[in-house]
mmCIF file of C-alpha atoms and ligand atoms in Angstrom:
data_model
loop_
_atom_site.group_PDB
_atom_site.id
_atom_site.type_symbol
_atom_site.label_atom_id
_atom_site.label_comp_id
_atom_site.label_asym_id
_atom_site.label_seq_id
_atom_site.Cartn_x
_atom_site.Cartn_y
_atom_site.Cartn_z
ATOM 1 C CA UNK A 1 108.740 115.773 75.837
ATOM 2 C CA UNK A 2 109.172 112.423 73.460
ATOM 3 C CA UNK A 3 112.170 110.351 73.670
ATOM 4 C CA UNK A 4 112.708 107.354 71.683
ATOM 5 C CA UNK A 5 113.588 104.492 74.646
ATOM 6 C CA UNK A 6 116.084 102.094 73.192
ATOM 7 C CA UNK A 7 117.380 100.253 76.348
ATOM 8 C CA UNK A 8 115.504 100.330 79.947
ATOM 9 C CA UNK A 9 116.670 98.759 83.029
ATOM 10 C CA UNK A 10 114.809 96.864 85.419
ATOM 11 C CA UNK A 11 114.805 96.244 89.234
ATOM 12 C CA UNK A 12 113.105 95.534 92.441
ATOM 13 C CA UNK A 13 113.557 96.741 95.848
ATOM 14 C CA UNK A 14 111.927 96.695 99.047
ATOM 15 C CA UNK A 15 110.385 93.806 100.311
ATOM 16 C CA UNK A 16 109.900 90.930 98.144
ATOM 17 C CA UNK A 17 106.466 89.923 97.017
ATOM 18 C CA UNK A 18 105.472 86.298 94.875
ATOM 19 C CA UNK A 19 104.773 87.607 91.657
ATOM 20 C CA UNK A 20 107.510 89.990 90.865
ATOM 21 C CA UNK A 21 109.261 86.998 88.568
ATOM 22 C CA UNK A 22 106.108 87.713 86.972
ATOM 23 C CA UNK A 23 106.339 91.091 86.398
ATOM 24 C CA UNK A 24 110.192 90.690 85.585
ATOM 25 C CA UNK A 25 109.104 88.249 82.685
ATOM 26 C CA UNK A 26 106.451 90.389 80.927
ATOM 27 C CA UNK A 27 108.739 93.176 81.477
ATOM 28 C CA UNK A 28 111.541 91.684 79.616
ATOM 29 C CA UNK A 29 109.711 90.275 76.927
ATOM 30 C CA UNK A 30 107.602 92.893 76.108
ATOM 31 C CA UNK A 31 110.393 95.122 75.713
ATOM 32 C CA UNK A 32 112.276 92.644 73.657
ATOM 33 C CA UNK A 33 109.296 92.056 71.459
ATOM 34 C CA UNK A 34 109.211 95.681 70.754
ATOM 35 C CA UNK A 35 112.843 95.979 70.147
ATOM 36 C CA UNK A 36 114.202 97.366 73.592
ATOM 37 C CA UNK A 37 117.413 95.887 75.225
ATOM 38 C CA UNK A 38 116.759 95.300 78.908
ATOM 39 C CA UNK A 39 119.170 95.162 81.293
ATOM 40 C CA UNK A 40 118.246 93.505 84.990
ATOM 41 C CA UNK A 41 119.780 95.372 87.869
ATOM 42 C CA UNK A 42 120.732 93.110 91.296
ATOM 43 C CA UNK A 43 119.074 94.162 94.454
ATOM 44 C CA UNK A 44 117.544 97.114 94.119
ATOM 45 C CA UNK A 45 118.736 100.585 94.389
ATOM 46 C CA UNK A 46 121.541 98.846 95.779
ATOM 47 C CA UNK A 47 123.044 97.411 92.838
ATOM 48 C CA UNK A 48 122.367 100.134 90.848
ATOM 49 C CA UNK A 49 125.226 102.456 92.470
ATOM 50 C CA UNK A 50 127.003 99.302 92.415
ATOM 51 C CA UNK A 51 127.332 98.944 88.549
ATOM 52 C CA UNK A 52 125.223 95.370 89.216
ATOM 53 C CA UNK A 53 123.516 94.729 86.529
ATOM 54 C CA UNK A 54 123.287 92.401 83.195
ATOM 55 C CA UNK A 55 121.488 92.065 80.147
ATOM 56 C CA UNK A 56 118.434 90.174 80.129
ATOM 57 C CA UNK A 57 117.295 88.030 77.442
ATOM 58 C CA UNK A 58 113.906 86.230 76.549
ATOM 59 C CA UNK A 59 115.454 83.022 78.185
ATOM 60 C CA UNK A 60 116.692 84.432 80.980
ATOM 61 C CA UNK A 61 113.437 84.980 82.785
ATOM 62 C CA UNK A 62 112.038 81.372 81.375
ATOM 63 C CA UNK A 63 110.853 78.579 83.905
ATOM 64 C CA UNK A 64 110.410 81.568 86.776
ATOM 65 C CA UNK A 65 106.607 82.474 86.724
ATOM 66 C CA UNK A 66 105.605 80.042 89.241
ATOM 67 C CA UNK A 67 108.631 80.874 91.437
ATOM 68 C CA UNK A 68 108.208 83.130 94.702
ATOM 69 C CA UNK A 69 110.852 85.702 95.692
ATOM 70 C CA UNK A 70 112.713 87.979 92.980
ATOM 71 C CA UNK A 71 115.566 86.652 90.262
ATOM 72 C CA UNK A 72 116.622 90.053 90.568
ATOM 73 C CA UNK A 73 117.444 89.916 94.698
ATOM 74 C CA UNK A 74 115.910 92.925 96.259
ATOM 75 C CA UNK A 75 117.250 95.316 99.095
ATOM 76 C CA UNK A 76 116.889 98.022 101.432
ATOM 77 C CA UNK A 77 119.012 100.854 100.307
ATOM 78 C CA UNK A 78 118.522 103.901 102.960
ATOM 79 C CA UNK A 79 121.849 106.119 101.225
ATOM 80 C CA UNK A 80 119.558 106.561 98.178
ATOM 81 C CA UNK A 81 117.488 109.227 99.747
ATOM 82 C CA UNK A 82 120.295 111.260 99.401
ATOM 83 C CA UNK A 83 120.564 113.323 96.232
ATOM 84 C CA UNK A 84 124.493 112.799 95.730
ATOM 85 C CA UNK A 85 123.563 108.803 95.897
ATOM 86 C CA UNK A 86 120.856 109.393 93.246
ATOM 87 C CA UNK A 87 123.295 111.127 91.156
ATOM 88 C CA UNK A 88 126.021 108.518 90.586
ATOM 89 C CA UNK A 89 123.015 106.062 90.007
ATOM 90 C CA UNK A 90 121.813 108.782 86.967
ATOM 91 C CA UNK A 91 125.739 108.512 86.134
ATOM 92 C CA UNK A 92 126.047 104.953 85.589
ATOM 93 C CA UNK A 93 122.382 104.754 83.848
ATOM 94 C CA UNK A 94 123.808 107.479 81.377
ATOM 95 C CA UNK A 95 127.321 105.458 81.159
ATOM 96 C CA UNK A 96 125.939 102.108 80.354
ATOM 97 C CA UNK A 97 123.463 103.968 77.851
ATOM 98 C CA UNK A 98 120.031 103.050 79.849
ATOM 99 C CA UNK A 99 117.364 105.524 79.252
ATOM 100 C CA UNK A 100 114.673 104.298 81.438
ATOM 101 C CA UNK A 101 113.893 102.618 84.634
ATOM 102 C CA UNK A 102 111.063 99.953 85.651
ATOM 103 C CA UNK A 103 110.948 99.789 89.317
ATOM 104 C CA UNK A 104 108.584 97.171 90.698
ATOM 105 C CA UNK A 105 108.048 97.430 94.538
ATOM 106 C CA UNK A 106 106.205 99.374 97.425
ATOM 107 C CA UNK A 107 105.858 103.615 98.085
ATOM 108 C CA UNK A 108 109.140 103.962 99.334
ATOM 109 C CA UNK A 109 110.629 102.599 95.584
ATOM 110 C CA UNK A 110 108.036 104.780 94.180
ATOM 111 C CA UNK A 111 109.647 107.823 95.965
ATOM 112 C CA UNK A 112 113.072 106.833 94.750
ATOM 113 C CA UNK A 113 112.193 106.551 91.541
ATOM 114 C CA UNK A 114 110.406 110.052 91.254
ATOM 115 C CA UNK A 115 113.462 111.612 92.605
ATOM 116 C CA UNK A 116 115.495 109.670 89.868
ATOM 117 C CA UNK A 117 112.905 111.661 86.912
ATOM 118 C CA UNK A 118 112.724 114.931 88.417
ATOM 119 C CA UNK A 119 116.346 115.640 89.357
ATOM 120 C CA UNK A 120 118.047 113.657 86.928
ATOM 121 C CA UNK A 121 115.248 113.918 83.719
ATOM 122 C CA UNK A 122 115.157 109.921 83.635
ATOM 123 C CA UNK A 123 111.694 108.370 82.128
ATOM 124 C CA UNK A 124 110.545 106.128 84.909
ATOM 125 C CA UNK A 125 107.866 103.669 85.399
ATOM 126 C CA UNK A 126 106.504 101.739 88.808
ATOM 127 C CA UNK A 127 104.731 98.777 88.753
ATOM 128 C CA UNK A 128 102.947 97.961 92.779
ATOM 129 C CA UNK A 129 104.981 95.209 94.110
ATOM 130 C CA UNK A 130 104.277 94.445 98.414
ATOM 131 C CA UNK A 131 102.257 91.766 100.123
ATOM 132 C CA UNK A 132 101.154 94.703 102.152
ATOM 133 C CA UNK A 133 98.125 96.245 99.806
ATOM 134 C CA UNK A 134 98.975 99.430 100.961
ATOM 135 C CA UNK A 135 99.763 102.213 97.822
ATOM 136 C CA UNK A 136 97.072 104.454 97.332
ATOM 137 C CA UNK A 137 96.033 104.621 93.042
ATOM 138 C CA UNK A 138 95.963 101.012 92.921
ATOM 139 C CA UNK A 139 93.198 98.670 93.946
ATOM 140 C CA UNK A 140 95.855 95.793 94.300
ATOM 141 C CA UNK A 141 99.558 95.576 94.414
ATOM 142 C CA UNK A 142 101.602 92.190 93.421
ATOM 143 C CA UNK A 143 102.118 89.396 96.047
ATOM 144 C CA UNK A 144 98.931 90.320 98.539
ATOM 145 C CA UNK A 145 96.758 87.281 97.101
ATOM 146 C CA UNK A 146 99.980 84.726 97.770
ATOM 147 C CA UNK A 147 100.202 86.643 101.271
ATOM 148 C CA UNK A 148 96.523 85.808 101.911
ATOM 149 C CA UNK A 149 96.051 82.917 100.684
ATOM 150 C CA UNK A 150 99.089 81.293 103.034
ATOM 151 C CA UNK A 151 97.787 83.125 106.006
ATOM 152 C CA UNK A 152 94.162 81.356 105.604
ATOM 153 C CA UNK A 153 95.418 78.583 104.457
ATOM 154 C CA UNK A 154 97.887 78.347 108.397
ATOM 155 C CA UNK A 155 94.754 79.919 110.206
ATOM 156 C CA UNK A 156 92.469 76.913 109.398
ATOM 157 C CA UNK A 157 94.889 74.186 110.328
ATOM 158 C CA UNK A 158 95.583 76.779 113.460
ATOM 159 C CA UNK A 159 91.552 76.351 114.315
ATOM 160 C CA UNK A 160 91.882 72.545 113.965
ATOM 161 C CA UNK A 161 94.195 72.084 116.784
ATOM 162 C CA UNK A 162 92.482 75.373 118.556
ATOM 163 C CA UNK A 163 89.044 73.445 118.259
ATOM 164 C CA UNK A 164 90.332 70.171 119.623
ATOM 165 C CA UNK A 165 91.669 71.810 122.608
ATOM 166 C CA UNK A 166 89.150 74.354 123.551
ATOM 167 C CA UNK A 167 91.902 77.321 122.872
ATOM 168 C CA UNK A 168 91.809 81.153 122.070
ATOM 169 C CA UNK A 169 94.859 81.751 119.475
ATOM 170 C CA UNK A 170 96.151 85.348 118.589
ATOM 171 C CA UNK A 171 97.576 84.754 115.332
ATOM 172 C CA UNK A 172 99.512 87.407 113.996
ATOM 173 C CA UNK A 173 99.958 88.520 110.005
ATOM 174 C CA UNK A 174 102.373 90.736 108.460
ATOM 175 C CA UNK A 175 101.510 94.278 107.821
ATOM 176 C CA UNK A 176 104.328 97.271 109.560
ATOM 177 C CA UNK A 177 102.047 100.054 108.378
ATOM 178 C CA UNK A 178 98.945 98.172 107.161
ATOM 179 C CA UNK A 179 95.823 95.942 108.161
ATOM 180 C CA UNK A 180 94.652 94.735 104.240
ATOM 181 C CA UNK A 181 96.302 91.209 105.162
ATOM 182 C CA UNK A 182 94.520 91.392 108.697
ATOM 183 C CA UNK A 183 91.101 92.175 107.375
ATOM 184 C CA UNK A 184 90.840 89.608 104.626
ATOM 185 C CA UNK A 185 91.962 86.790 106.228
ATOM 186 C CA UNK A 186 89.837 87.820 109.297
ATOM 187 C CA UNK A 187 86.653 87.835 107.116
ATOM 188 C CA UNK A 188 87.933 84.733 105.020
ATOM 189 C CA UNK A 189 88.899 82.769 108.352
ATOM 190 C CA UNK A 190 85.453 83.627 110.188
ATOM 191 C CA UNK A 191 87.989 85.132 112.860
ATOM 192 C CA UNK A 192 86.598 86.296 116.085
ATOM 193 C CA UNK A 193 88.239 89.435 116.109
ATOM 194 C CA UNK A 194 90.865 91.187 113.930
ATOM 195 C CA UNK A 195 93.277 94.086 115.795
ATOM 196 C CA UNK A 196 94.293 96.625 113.289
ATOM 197 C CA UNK A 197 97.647 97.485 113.581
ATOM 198 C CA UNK A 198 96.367 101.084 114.110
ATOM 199 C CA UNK A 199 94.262 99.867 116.899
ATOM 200 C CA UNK A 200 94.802 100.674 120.936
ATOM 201 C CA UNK A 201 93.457 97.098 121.648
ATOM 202 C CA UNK A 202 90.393 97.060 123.885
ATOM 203 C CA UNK A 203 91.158 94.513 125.581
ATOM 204 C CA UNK A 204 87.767 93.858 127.960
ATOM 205 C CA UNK A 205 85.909 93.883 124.698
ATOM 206 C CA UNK A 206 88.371 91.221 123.741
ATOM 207 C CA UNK A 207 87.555 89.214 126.731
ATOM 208 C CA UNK A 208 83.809 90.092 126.941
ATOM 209 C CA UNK A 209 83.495 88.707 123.114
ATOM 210 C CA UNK A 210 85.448 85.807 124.021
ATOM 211 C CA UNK A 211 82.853 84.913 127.195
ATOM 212 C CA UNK A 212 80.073 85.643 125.142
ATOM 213 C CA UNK A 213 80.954 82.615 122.711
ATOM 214 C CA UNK A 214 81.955 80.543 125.758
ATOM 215 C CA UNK A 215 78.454 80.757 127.195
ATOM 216 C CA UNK A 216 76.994 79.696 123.596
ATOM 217 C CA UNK A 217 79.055 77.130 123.501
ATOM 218 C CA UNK A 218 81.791 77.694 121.024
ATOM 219 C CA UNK A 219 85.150 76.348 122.915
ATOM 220 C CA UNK A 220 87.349 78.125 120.805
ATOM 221 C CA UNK A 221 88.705 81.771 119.241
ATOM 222 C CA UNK A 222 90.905 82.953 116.631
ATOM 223 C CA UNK A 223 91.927 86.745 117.077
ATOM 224 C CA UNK A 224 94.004 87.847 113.966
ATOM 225 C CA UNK A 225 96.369 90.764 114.667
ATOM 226 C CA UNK A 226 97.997 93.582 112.212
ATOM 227 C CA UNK A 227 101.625 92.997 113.117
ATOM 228 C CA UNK A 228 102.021 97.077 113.090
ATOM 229 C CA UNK A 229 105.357 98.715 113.794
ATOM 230 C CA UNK A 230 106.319 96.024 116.562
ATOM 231 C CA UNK A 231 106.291 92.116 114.975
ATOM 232 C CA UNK A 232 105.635 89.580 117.893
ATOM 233 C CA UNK A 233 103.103 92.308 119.264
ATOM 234 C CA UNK A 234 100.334 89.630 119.845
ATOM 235 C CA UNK A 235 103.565 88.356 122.714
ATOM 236 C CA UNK A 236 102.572 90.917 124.933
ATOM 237 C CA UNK A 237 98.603 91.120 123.968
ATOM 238 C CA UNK A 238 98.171 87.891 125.008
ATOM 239 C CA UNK A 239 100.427 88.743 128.245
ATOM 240 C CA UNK A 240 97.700 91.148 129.467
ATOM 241 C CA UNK A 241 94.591 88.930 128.434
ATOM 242 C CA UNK A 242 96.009 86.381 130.666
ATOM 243 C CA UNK A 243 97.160 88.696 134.038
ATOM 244 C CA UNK A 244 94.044 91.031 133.575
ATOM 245 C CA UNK A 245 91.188 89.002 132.072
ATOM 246 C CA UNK A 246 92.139 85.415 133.042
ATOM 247 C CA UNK A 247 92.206 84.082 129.738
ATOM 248 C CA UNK A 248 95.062 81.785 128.118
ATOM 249 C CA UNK A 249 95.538 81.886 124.830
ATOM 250 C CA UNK A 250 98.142 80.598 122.097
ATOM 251 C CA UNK A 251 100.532 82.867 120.299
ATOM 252 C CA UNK A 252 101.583 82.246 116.525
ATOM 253 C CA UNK A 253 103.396 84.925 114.038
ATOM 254 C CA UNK A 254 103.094 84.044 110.842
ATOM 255 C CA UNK A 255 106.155 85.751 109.639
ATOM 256 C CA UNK A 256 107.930 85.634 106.542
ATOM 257 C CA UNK A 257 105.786 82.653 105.452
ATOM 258 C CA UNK A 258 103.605 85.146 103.979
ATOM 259 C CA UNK A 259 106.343 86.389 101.416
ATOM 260 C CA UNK A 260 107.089 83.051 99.944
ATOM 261 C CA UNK A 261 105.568 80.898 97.909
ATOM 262 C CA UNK A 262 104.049 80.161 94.939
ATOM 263 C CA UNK A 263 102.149 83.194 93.220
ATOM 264 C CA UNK A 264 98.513 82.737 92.555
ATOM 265 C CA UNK A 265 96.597 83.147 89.763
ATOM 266 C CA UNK A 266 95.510 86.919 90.107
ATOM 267 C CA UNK A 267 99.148 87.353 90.980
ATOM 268 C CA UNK A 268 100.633 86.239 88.238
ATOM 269 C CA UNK A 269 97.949 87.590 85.673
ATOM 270 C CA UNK A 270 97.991 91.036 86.803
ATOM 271 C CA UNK A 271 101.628 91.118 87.527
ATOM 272 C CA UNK A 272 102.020 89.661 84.013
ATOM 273 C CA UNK A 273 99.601 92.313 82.491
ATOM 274 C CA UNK A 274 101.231 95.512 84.444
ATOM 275 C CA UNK A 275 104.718 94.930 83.227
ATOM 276 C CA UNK A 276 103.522 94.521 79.928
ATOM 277 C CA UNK A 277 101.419 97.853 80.130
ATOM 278 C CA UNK A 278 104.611 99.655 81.863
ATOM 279 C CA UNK A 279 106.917 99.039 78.865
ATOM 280 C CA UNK A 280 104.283 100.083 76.987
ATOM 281 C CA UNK A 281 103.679 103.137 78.682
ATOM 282 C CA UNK A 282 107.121 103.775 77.666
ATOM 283 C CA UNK A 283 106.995 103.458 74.467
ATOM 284 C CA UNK A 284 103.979 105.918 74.559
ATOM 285 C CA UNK A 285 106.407 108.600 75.868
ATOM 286 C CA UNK A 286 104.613 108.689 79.666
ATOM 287 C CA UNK A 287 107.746 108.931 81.374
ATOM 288 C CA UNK A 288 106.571 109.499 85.574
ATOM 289 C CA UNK A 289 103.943 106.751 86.044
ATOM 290 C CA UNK A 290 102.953 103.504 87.499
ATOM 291 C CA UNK A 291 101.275 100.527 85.766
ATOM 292 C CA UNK A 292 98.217 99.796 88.794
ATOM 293 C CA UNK A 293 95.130 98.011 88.661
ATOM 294 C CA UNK A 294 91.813 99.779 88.934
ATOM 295 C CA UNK A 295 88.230 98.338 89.000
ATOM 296 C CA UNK A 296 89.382 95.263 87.378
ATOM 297 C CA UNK A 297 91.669 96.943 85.005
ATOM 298 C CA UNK A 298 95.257 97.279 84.212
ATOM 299 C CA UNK A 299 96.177 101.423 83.516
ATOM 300 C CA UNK A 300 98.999 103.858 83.570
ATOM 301 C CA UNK A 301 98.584 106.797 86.225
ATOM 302 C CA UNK A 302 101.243 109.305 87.270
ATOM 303 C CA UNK A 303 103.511 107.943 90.090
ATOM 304 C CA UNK A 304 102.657 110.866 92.018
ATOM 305 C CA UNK A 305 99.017 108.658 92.924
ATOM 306 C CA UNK A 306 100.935 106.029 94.098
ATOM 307 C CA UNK A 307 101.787 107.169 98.014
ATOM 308 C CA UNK A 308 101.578 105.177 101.184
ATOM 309 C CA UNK A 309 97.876 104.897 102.705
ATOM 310 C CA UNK A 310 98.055 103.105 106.335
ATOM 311 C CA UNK A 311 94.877 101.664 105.411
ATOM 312 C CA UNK A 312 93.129 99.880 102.900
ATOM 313 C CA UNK A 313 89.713 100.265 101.934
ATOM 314 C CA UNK A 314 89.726 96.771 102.865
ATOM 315 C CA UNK A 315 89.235 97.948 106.269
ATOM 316 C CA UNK A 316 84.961 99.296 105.665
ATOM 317 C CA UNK A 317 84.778 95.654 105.787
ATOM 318 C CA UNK A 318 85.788 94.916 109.581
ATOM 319 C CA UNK A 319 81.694 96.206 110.685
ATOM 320 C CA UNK A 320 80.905 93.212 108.688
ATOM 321 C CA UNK A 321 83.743 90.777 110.218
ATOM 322 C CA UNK A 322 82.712 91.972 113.315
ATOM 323 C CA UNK A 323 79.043 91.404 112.764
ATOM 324 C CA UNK A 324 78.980 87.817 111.819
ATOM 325 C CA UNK A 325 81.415 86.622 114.987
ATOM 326 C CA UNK A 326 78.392 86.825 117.527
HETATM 327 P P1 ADP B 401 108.909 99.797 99.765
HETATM 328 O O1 ADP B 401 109.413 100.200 98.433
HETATM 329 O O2 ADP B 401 108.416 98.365 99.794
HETATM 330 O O3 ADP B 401 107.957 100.801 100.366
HETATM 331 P P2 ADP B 401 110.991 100.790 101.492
HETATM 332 O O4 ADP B 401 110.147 101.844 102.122
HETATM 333 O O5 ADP B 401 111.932 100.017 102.350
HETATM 334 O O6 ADP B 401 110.161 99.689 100.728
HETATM 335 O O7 ADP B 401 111.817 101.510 100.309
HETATM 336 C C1 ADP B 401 112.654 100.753 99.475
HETATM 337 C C2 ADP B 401 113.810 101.598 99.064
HETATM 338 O O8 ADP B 401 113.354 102.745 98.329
HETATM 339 C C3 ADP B 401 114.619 102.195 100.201
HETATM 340 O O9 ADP B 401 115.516 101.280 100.763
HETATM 341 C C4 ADP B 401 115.330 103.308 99.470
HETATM 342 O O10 ADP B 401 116.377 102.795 98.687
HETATM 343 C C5 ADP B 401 114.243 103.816 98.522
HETATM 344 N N1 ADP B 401 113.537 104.963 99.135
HETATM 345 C C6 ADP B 401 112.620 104.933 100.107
HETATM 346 N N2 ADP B 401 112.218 106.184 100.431
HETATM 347 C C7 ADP B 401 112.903 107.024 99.633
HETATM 348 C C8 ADP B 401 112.967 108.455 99.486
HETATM 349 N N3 ADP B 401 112.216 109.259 100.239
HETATM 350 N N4 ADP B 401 113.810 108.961 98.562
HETATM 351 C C9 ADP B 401 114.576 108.154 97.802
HETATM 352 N N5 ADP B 401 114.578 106.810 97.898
HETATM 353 C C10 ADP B 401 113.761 106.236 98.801
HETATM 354 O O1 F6P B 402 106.887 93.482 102.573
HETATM 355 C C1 F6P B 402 106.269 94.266 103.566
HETATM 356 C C2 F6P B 402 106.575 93.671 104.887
HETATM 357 O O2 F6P B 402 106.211 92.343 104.753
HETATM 358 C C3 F6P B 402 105.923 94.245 106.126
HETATM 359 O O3 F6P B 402 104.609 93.903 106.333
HETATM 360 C C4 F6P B 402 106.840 93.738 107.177
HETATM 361 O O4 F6P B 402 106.754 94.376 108.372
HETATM 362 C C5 F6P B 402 108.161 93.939 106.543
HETATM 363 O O5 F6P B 402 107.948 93.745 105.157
HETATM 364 C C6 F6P B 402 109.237 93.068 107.061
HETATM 365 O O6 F6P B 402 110.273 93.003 106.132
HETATM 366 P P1 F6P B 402 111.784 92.661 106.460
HETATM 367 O O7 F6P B 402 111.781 91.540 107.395
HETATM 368 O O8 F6P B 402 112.335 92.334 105.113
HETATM 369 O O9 F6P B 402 112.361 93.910 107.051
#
């Protein structure tokens, strides 16, 4: 089926990531520079059923590429997996004379947005937008780098102070349903151990690995945990290293830190180069895919690839964390 898109509307939803301004930027000017009106829609699903949205225009998304969070707001929007909720959202697409969607966040978007094309017949297009790494189809999603990059950048001043005072920290990193964030900055921090957030913790390996650098001298540990489906989780870990294995340790949860910030350079760049490639995919009539990054390069796939995966490939590499912290 071909369709000649005229005007396309563009929002983000889920959790935030630094790079979506980005994405919103090549989005709108690409489609500008190939004669497409663009209209930016608040907060997500949310301000679509709302009727929240304005035209965007090549000035309107100047002076925001180095900027964290989303001009667009984002939101949680649980009503919209309900058909009758998708339906007025199709209405007021049709009414304001939109005839295709850009959608840049995580799986849960994704599934929105498939709904939106397969019930409704509109032309839509996802570009991978969490800190989380965690969409199967595409190597890399917008905003992980940023994540990372904070979290090493904390856990090195965090083994500063935990060096000067002979301390084991458990320093925990975002990631409900995924470890990517846990693994890198574990191998990038020389961490001691990293806890997956699918892992039941073994604690007396914990404590045995924790002895073992004691009696070669090191005087200090950094354990990076997943934060998995219960954030402040490393709380009670560090509860039972202390009552069952005698050892103290220091809690810190990185939190929302991780969201914010300036984007990096692979951010921006392949943020910048998948909203360009989603408009274009648009004009190329491919009307149910996602602009992702494989092996180094930017290319349209169906949407349908783009699920959750609880874990990253990232995580082959814990052997070789594990390995080097003898
Ligand atoms: P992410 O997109 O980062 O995975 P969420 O899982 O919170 O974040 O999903 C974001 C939004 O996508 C939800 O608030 C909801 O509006 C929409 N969504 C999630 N799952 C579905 C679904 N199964 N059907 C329709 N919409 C969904
Ligand atoms: O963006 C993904 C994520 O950062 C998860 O790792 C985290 O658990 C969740 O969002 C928390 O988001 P919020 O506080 O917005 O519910």
């Amino acid at each position: 089926m071909s369709k000649k898109i005229k005007t396309i509307g563009i929002l983000t939803s889920g959790g935030d990531s630094p790079g979506m301004n980005c994405a919103v930027r090549s989005v709108v000017r690409t489609a500008i520079s190939e004669g497409i009106k663009v209209y930016g829609i608040q907060r997500g699903y949310k301000g679509l059923i709302k009727n929240e949205m304005q035209e965007m225009t090549a000035s309107s998304v100047g002076n925001i590429i180095q900027r964290g969070g989303t001009i667009l707001y984002t939101s949680r929007c649980p009503e919209f997996k309900e058909k009758h909720v998708r339906e007025k959202a199709a209405q007021i697409l049709e009414d304001r004379g939109i005839d295709a969607l850009i959608i840049i966040g995580g799986d849960g978007s994704f599934k929105g947005a498939i709904a939106l094309n397969e019930e409704f017949n509109i032309p839509v297009i996802g570009i991978p937008g969490t800190i989380d790494n965690d969409i199967s189809g595409t190597d890399y999603t917008i905003g992980f780098d940023t994540a990372v990059e904070t979290a090493i950048d904390a856990v090195d001043k965090i083994r500063d102070t935990a060096q000067a005072n002979d301390r084991t920290f458990l320093i925990e990193v975002m990631g409900a349903r995924s470890s990517s964030i846990a693994v890198k900055v574990g191998i990038c921090t020389g961490a001691e151990n990293v806890l997956l957030t699918s892992d039941k913790v073994d604690y007396k390996k914990i404590a045995a690995d924790i002895r073992r650098g004691l009696r070669r001298g090191k005087n200090s540990s950094i354990i990076i945990v997943a934060e998995g489906e219960k954030p402040g989780r490393s709380y009670d870990i560090g509860a039972v290293l202390e009552d069952m294995h005698d050892i103290s340790s220091r809690i810190c949860v990185l939190g929302h830190i991780q969201r914010g910030g300036s984007p990096t350079s692979n951010d921006r760049f392949y943020a910048t180069a998948m909203g360009q490639q989603a408009v274009l995919a648009l004009t190329n009539n491919q009307f149910q895919h996602a602009a992702v990054v494989k092996a180094g390069k930017v290319q349209i796939v169906p949407l349908s690839d783009c699920s959750s995966k609880s874990d990253h490939a990232l995580i082959d590499f814990i052997g070789m964390a594990e390995s080097l912290s003898i």
